[in-house]
Amino acid sequence: ISSIGEDKAVDYFINELKVSEDKTKLALMVSKNETPIIEGSKPDSYSLYLSVPFCPTRCSYCSFISHSNESAKKLIPEYVEKLCDEIKETAKIAKDLNLRLESVYIGGGTPTVLSASQLKRVTDTLSENFDLSGISEYTIEAGRPDSIDSDKLDVIKSCGCTRISINPQTFSDSVLKEIGRNHTSAETLGAFRSAREKAFDNINMDLIAGLPTDTLKSFEKTLDTAIDLSPENITVHTLALKRSSTIVTEGKKTNSPTLTSDMLKLVQEKLTKAGYEPYYMYRQSKSLGNLENVGWAKKGYEGLYNIYMMEECHTILSVGAGAVIKLKAPHGSEIERIYNYKYPYEYIGNFQEILNRKQYISEFYSKFSI
């Protein structure tokens, strides 16, 4: 847009790329909202991602490297120990390079499957080793309401976290049962209210369009329920049919791309009317109808880490099983990646190799002047 102007960009999308007017408008709004945030990233900027790849149960659409809490519970104590050690090593490297931390994101999986004491151990290690005084955002996913309690919310609040996710995916109990989430919509509402009572003032809620057995009517009810709660962020994903998900492996019936598209039209209409604006957008492979995922936010509550990650604004230093370090050249577009072992048992068993691989971070930056 900056090179050819808004009018020419819109014309190119509609007439050359054959993008619909609605999707062109959506892309334009995203560009306008994310551009100032992208421009705020500096050559010495970086963000930090911590992976906690455990969940209470495995959702039927999930293909992430995560393990249900029941089957992997015995690994969690040692995993937390190793995670804290990796946090310390990563902090030393970032400090030696004089990098500036912009945002922190603790995700998974579901980080709140950790006990309150385990979660505190991780957040204390983080604050003891990284300078968090200048960061713009600190997010912790508390995505599953069946993993949240008062003690964990207290830990999250006291560590300096500025943004949390409480993710219903749907407010239809029958759809929740269909996708293997062992909680009710009432539990989600309760978790949200508890977070508000603890003075959390920046909450994201994830929804998924196209879930099995969901209808346009039930999806609209989900959307209306989320809007009535008035979280600061609402992120709407399109269901992606990942090869290793049980939806695919068990051959379960899915919704049609046409119905899913109608759901997303409702999203754009209702969230715009409710005062939310789109601030980042991407598309996953194998999504129904090749449709998009969009983050919507009230003005000033855009999820910064999401933009930094998707737009590759700066380096992402990552720790934990399945984590990927993404190194970005300070003054260019060059990207290199360092991969951690995917599974918790591999991560624990090959931990020294993970620390060895981290030494390349310094080698990468030695090629550039920051």
Short mmCIF file of C-alpha atoms in Angstrom, two decimals:
data_model
loop_
_atom_site.label_atom_id
_atom_site.label_comp_id
_atom_site.label_asym_id
_atom_site.label_seq_id
_atom_site.Cartn_x
_atom_site.Cartn_y
_atom_site.Cartn_z
CA ILE A 1 0.00 0.00 0.00
CA SER A 2 2.79 2.42 0.92
CA SER A 3 4.36 2.03 -2.54
CA ILE A 4 1.30 2.26 -4.80
CA GLY A 5 -1.40 3.83 -2.63
CA GLU A 6 -4.60 2.46 -1.14
CA ASP A 7 -6.83 2.91 -4.19
CA LYS A 8 -4.44 1.10 -6.53
CA ALA A 9 -3.92 -1.66 -4.00
CA VAL A 10 -7.66 -2.21 -3.66
CA ASP A 11 -8.07 -2.20 -7.45
CA TYR A 12 -5.26 -4.74 -7.81
CA PHE A 13 -6.83 -7.08 -5.25
CA ILE A 14 -10.32 -6.92 -6.77
CA ASN A 15 -9.58 -6.78 -10.50
CA GLU A 16 -6.25 -8.60 -10.85
CA LEU A 17 -6.27 -11.09 -7.98
CA LYS A 18 -10.08 -11.54 -8.12
CA VAL A 19 -10.46 -11.11 -4.36
CA SER A 20 -14.00 -10.31 -3.21
CA GLU A 21 -14.78 -6.83 -1.97
CA ASP A 22 -15.42 -8.13 1.57
CA LYS A 23 -12.08 -9.95 1.74
CA THR A 24 -10.28 -6.96 0.21
CA LYS A 25 -11.80 -4.70 2.85
CA LEU A 26 -10.74 -7.17 5.56
CA ALA A 27 -7.15 -7.30 4.26
CA LEU A 28 -6.99 -3.51 4.06
CA MET A 29 -8.19 -3.10 7.64
CA VAL A 30 -5.63 -5.64 8.87
CA SER A 31 -2.86 -3.81 7.04
CA LYS A 32 -3.83 -0.46 8.54
CA ASN A 33 -3.97 -1.85 12.07
CA GLU A 34 -0.80 -3.91 12.04
CA THR A 35 1.49 -1.51 10.14
CA PRO A 36 2.22 0.83 13.10
CA ILE A 37 3.02 -2.19 15.29
CA ILE A 38 5.35 -3.67 12.67
CA GLU A 39 7.10 -0.32 12.32
CA GLY A 40 7.68 -0.23 16.09
CA SER A 41 9.90 -3.32 15.93
CA LYS A 42 13.62 -2.39 16.02
CA PRO A 43 16.77 -4.19 14.77
CA ASP A 44 17.61 -5.34 18.31
CA SER A 45 14.04 -6.42 19.14
CA TYR A 46 13.04 -9.98 19.93
CA SER A 47 10.14 -11.86 21.51
CA LEU A 48 10.17 -14.93 23.73
CA TYR A 49 7.94 -18.00 23.38
CA LEU A 50 7.64 -20.71 26.06
CA SER A 51 6.05 -24.04 25.11
CA VAL A 52 4.04 -26.12 27.59
CA PRO A 53 2.88 -29.00 25.35
CA PHE A 54 0.34 -30.65 27.65
CA CYS A 55 -3.46 -30.52 27.60
CA PRO A 56 -6.27 -31.94 29.79
CA THR A 57 -7.55 -33.88 26.74
CA ARG A 58 -6.74 -33.89 23.04
CA CYS A 59 -9.27 -32.05 20.87
CA SER A 60 -10.36 -33.91 17.74
CA TYR A 61 -9.07 -31.16 15.42
CA CYS A 62 -5.66 -30.87 17.09
CA SER A 63 -2.39 -31.84 15.43
CA PHE A 64 -0.06 -29.86 17.67
CA ILE A 65 2.71 -31.57 19.60
CA SER A 66 0.76 -31.81 22.80
CA HIS A 67 -0.07 -34.62 25.18
CA SER A 68 -3.13 -35.19 27.29
CA ASN A 69 -2.42 -34.53 30.94
CA GLU A 70 -3.49 -38.01 32.05
CA SER A 71 -1.04 -39.89 29.83
CA ALA A 72 1.88 -37.50 30.24
CA LYS A 73 1.43 -36.29 33.81
CA LYS A 74 4.50 -38.16 35.03
CA LEU A 75 6.70 -36.16 32.63
CA ILE A 76 5.59 -32.72 33.81
CA PRO A 77 7.84 -32.27 36.90
CA GLU A 78 11.04 -33.08 34.99
CA TYR A 79 9.81 -31.09 32.01
CA VAL A 80 9.38 -28.01 34.20
CA GLU A 81 12.92 -28.43 35.54
CA LYS A 82 14.40 -28.62 32.05
CA LEU A 83 12.23 -25.75 30.81
CA CYS A 84 13.55 -23.52 33.59
CA ASP A 85 17.13 -24.50 32.74
CA GLU A 86 16.54 -23.60 29.10
CA ILE A 87 15.01 -20.27 30.12
CA LYS A 88 18.20 -19.44 32.04
CA GLU A 89 20.48 -20.37 29.15
CA THR A 90 18.39 -18.40 26.64
CA ALA A 91 18.43 -15.34 28.88
CA LYS A 92 22.25 -15.42 29.05
CA ILE A 93 22.52 -15.52 25.26
CA ALA A 94 20.03 -12.66 24.75
CA LYS A 95 21.79 -10.55 27.39
CA ASP A 96 25.23 -11.12 25.84
CA LEU A 97 23.86 -9.98 22.48
CA ASN A 98 22.22 -6.87 24.01
CA LEU A 99 18.86 -7.78 22.50
CA ARG A 100 15.71 -5.99 23.62
CA LEU A 101 12.72 -8.06 24.73
CA GLU A 102 9.42 -6.81 23.30
CA SER A 103 6.89 -9.50 24.22
CA VAL A 104 6.52 -12.82 26.03
CA TYR A 105 4.07 -15.57 25.09
CA ILE A 106 3.56 -18.73 27.15
CA GLY A 107 1.56 -21.18 25.07
CA GLY A 108 1.16 -24.82 24.27
CA GLY A 109 -0.77 -26.99 24.68
CA THR A 110 -2.35 -25.50 27.74
CA PRO A 111 0.12 -23.93 30.18
CA THR A 112 -2.46 -24.00 32.96
CA VAL A 113 -2.35 -27.80 33.12
CA LEU A 114 0.67 -27.10 35.33
CA SER A 115 -0.11 -26.86 39.03
CA ALA A 116 -0.05 -23.39 40.56
CA SER A 117 3.36 -24.12 42.12
CA GLN A 118 4.78 -25.41 38.82
CA LEU A 119 3.43 -22.41 36.95
CA LYS A 120 4.96 -20.11 39.56
CA ARG A 121 8.31 -21.88 39.20
CA VAL A 122 8.28 -21.15 35.47
CA THR A 123 7.16 -17.52 35.77
CA ASP A 124 9.59 -16.83 38.62
CA THR A 125 12.47 -18.25 36.57
CA LEU A 126 11.41 -16.06 33.68
CA SER A 127 11.28 -12.85 35.73
CA GLU A 128 14.55 -13.65 37.53
CA ASN A 129 16.47 -14.10 34.29
CA PHE A 130 14.87 -11.71 31.80
CA ASP A 131 14.35 -7.97 32.17
CA LEU A 132 10.58 -7.69 31.81
CA SER A 133 10.40 -4.02 32.79
CA GLY A 134 10.25 -2.72 29.23
CA ILE A 135 8.08 -5.29 27.49
CA SER A 136 4.87 -4.26 25.77
CA GLU A 137 2.97 -7.52 26.22
CA TYR A 138 3.09 -10.66 28.38
CA THR A 139 0.58 -13.34 27.37
CA ILE A 140 -0.24 -16.63 29.08
CA GLU A 141 -2.70 -19.04 27.50
CA ALA A 142 -5.21 -20.26 30.06
CA GLY A 143 -7.14 -21.67 27.16
CA ARG A 144 -9.03 -24.56 28.69
CA PRO A 145 -11.51 -23.49 31.39
CA ASP A 146 -11.20 -26.96 32.93
CA SER A 147 -7.55 -26.16 33.71
CA ILE A 148 -8.09 -22.80 35.45
CA ASP A 149 -8.57 -22.17 39.16
CA SER A 150 -8.22 -19.23 41.53
CA ASP A 151 -4.67 -20.12 42.64
CA LYS A 152 -3.42 -20.29 39.05
CA LEU A 153 -5.06 -16.98 38.19
CA ASP A 154 -3.32 -15.44 41.22
CA VAL A 155 0.05 -16.74 39.97
CA ILE A 156 -0.60 -15.36 36.50
CA LYS A 157 -1.66 -11.99 37.85
CA SER A 158 1.28 -11.66 40.24
CA CYS A 159 3.94 -12.48 37.63
CA GLY A 160 3.14 -9.39 35.58
CA CYS A 161 1.16 -11.05 32.82
CA THR A 162 -0.81 -8.43 30.88
CA ARG A 163 -2.91 -10.64 28.60
CA ILE A 164 -4.53 -14.08 28.92
CA SER A 165 -6.51 -16.36 26.65
CA ILE A 166 -9.64 -18.18 27.79
CA ASN A 167 -10.76 -20.15 24.77
CA PRO A 168 -14.29 -21.51 24.39
CA GLN A 169 -13.87 -22.48 20.69
CA THR A 170 -17.68 -22.82 20.84
CA PHE A 171 -20.42 -22.12 23.35
CA SER A 172 -22.43 -25.14 22.18
CA ASP A 173 -22.14 -28.01 24.67
CA SER A 174 -23.00 -30.58 22.03
CA VAL A 175 -20.22 -29.32 19.75
CA LEU A 176 -17.79 -29.28 22.69
CA LYS A 177 -18.61 -32.95 23.31
CA GLU A 178 -18.19 -33.75 19.63
CA ILE A 179 -14.67 -32.28 19.51
CA GLY A 180 -13.50 -33.91 22.74
CA ARG A 181 -13.33 -30.94 25.08
CA ASN A 182 -14.35 -32.18 28.53
CA HIS A 183 -15.87 -28.96 29.79
CA THR A 184 -19.11 -27.06 29.35
CA SER A 185 -19.85 -23.60 28.08
CA ALA A 186 -20.94 -22.71 31.64
CA GLU A 187 -17.40 -23.50 32.84
CA THR A 188 -16.01 -21.14 30.21
CA LEU A 189 -18.34 -18.39 31.40
CA GLY A 190 -17.29 -19.06 34.98
CA ALA A 191 -13.58 -18.93 34.12
CA PHE A 192 -14.06 -15.66 32.28
CA ARG A 193 -15.92 -14.09 35.21
CA SER A 194 -13.24 -15.31 37.63
CA ALA A 195 -10.56 -13.66 35.50
CA ARG A 196 -12.50 -10.39 35.49
CA GLU A 197 -12.86 -10.60 39.27
CA LYS A 198 -9.06 -10.94 39.46
CA ALA A 199 -8.81 -7.67 37.47
CA PHE A 200 -7.59 -9.14 34.19
CA ASP A 201 -8.35 -6.37 31.73
CA ASN A 202 -7.00 -7.87 28.49
CA ILE A 203 -8.58 -11.23 27.67
CA ASN A 204 -8.56 -13.07 24.35
CA MET A 205 -11.14 -15.69 23.40
CA ASP A 206 -10.58 -18.15 20.52
CA LEU A 207 -13.48 -19.37 18.40
CA ILE A 208 -13.42 -21.89 15.54
CA ALA A 209 -15.66 -21.68 12.47
CA GLY A 210 -16.60 -24.94 10.79
CA LEU A 211 -16.50 -27.35 13.73
CA PRO A 212 -18.26 -30.69 13.22
CA THR A 213 -22.01 -30.59 14.00
CA ASP A 214 -21.94 -26.79 14.43
CA THR A 215 -24.67 -24.94 12.53
CA LEU A 216 -24.95 -21.35 11.40
CA LYS A 217 -27.50 -20.77 14.15
CA SER A 218 -25.37 -22.31 16.93
CA PHE A 219 -22.25 -20.52 15.65
CA GLU A 220 -24.14 -17.22 15.71
CA LYS A 221 -25.11 -17.93 19.32
CA THR A 222 -21.44 -18.59 20.13
CA LEU A 223 -20.45 -15.33 18.48
CA ASP A 224 -23.17 -13.37 20.28
CA THR A 225 -22.18 -14.90 23.63
CA ALA A 226 -18.55 -13.89 23.10
CA ILE A 227 -19.55 -10.36 22.11
CA ASP A 228 -21.77 -10.04 25.19
CA LEU A 229 -18.79 -10.97 27.40
CA SER A 230 -16.83 -8.17 25.71
CA PRO A 231 -13.30 -9.61 25.81
CA GLU A 232 -10.63 -7.30 24.45
CA ASN A 233 -9.65 -9.83 21.75
CA ILE A 234 -11.68 -12.37 19.78
CA THR A 235 -9.63 -14.62 17.50
CA VAL A 236 -11.63 -16.59 14.95
CA HIS A 237 -9.98 -19.60 13.33
CA THR A 238 -11.22 -21.65 10.41
CA LEU A 239 -11.19 -25.38 11.11
CA ALA A 240 -8.11 -26.94 9.51
CA LEU A 241 -8.23 -30.65 8.66
CA LYS A 242 -4.74 -31.64 9.79
CA ARG A 243 -3.56 -35.09 8.73
CA SER A 244 -2.87 -36.38 12.27
CA SER A 245 -6.07 -35.02 13.86
CA THR A 246 -8.70 -37.57 14.84
CA ILE A 247 -11.25 -35.77 12.67
CA VAL A 248 -9.17 -36.92 9.71
CA THR A 249 -7.82 -40.25 10.98
CA GLU A 250 -11.28 -41.41 12.06
CA GLY A 251 -12.98 -40.01 8.97
CA LYS A 252 -15.45 -37.86 10.86
CA LYS A 253 -17.97 -35.78 8.94
CA THR A 254 -17.05 -32.10 8.66
CA ASN A 255 -18.93 -28.96 7.81
CA SER A 256 -18.98 -27.66 4.26
CA PRO A 257 -16.72 -24.81 3.08
CA THR A 258 -19.85 -22.90 2.08
CA LEU A 259 -21.32 -23.04 5.58
CA THR A 260 -17.95 -22.11 7.07
CA SER A 261 -17.71 -19.15 4.72
CA ASP A 262 -21.16 -18.00 5.87
CA MET A 263 -19.93 -18.23 9.47
CA LEU A 264 -16.99 -15.95 8.68
CA LYS A 265 -19.29 -13.46 6.99
CA LEU A 266 -21.22 -13.30 10.26
CA VAL A 267 -17.95 -12.74 12.10
CA GLN A 268 -16.98 -9.78 9.94
CA GLU A 269 -20.45 -8.26 10.19
CA LYS A 270 -21.02 -8.72 13.92
CA LEU A 271 -17.54 -8.00 15.24
CA THR A 272 -17.23 -4.85 13.14
CA LYS A 273 -20.59 -3.68 14.46
CA ALA A 274 -19.50 -4.47 18.04
CA GLY A 275 -16.41 -2.24 17.74
CA TYR A 276 -13.73 -4.85 17.06
CA GLU A 277 -11.15 -4.37 14.30
CA PRO A 278 -9.06 -7.02 12.52
CA TYR A 279 -5.35 -6.67 13.26
CA TYR A 280 -3.72 -9.86 11.96
CA MET A 281 -4.66 -12.54 9.50
CA TYR A 282 -3.19 -15.76 8.19
CA ARG A 283 -4.28 -19.00 6.59
CA GLN A 284 -3.44 -22.52 7.68
CA SER A 285 -2.96 -25.35 5.24
CA LYS A 286 -5.96 -27.64 4.81
CA SER A 287 -8.40 -25.10 6.23
CA LEU A 288 -12.00 -25.54 5.10
CA GLY A 289 -12.49 -23.62 1.87
CA ASN A 290 -8.95 -22.22 2.16
CA LEU A 291 -10.48 -19.66 4.52
CA GLU A 292 -8.60 -17.44 6.92
CA ASN A 293 -7.87 -17.01 10.62
CA VAL A 294 -8.32 -13.47 11.90
CA GLY A 295 -7.52 -11.74 15.15
CA TRP A 296 -10.04 -9.06 16.13
CA ALA A 297 -9.45 -6.56 18.91
CA LYS A 298 -10.78 -3.45 20.52
CA LYS A 299 -8.62 -0.47 19.62
CA GLY A 300 -5.35 -0.54 21.54
CA TYR A 301 -5.64 -4.20 22.53
CA GLU A 302 -4.06 -5.82 19.49
CA GLY A 303 -2.11 -9.00 20.29
CA LEU A 304 1.45 -7.86 19.58
CA TYR A 305 3.15 -11.25 19.66
CA ASN A 306 0.75 -12.57 17.01
CA ILE A 307 1.83 -9.81 14.64
CA TYR A 308 5.53 -10.17 15.42
CA MET A 309 5.36 -13.91 14.75
CA MET A 310 3.23 -13.93 11.61
CA GLU A 311 4.83 -10.92 9.95
CA GLU A 312 8.38 -11.98 10.92
CA CYS A 313 9.17 -8.54 12.31
CA HIS A 314 12.01 -9.71 14.53
CA THR A 315 13.66 -12.74 16.13
CA ILE A 316 11.57 -15.14 18.19
CA LEU A 317 13.59 -16.99 20.84
CA SER A 318 11.69 -20.10 21.89
CA VAL A 319 12.06 -22.65 24.68
CA GLY A 320 10.40 -25.99 25.38
CA ALA A 321 9.41 -29.10 23.46
CA GLY A 322 8.33 -28.42 19.89
CA ALA A 323 9.58 -24.84 20.09
CA VAL A 324 11.18 -23.25 17.03
CA ILE A 325 13.64 -20.39 17.29
CA LYS A 326 13.18 -17.99 14.38
CA LEU A 327 16.25 -15.80 13.85
CA LYS A 328 15.74 -12.68 11.73
CA ALA A 329 18.54 -10.56 10.35
CA PRO A 330 18.45 -7.16 12.12
CA HIS A 331 18.48 -5.10 8.90
CA GLY A 332 17.21 -7.56 6.33
CA SER A 333 14.81 -10.37 5.53
CA GLU A 334 17.09 -13.36 6.13
CA ILE A 335 15.44 -15.97 8.40
CA GLU A 336 17.02 -19.04 9.99
CA ARG A 337 15.41 -21.56 12.33
CA ILE A 338 16.59 -23.77 15.17
CA TYR A 339 14.30 -26.65 16.13
CA ASN A 340 13.85 -28.20 19.55
CA TYR A 341 12.86 -31.85 19.86
CA LYS A 342 9.11 -32.21 19.43
CA TYR A 343 7.98 -34.56 22.18
CA PRO A 344 8.47 -33.99 25.91
CA TYR A 345 10.29 -37.32 26.38
CA GLU A 346 12.67 -36.41 23.53
CA TYR A 347 13.13 -32.93 24.96
CA ILE A 348 14.03 -34.32 28.37
CA GLY A 349 16.25 -37.09 27.03
CA ASN A 350 18.19 -34.91 24.58
CA PHE A 351 18.35 -31.73 26.62
CA GLN A 352 22.10 -31.14 26.26
CA GLU A 353 21.74 -31.22 22.47
CA ILE A 354 19.05 -28.54 22.74
CA LEU A 355 21.44 -26.32 24.70
CA ASN A 356 24.18 -27.02 22.16
CA ARG A 357 21.95 -25.95 19.28
CA LYS A 358 21.23 -22.65 21.04
CA GLN A 359 24.85 -21.60 20.61
CA TYR A 360 24.06 -20.88 16.96
CA ILE A 361 22.03 -17.84 18.04
CA SER A 362 25.28 -15.99 18.79
CA GLU A 363 26.87 -17.23 15.56
CA PHE A 364 23.91 -15.92 13.56
CA TYR A 365 24.08 -12.45 15.11
CA SER A 366 27.85 -12.30 14.66
CA LYS A 367 27.23 -11.86 10.92
CA PHE A 368 25.39 -8.59 11.47
CA SER A 369 25.74 -5.26 13.20
CA ILE A 370 22.68 -4.44 15.27
#
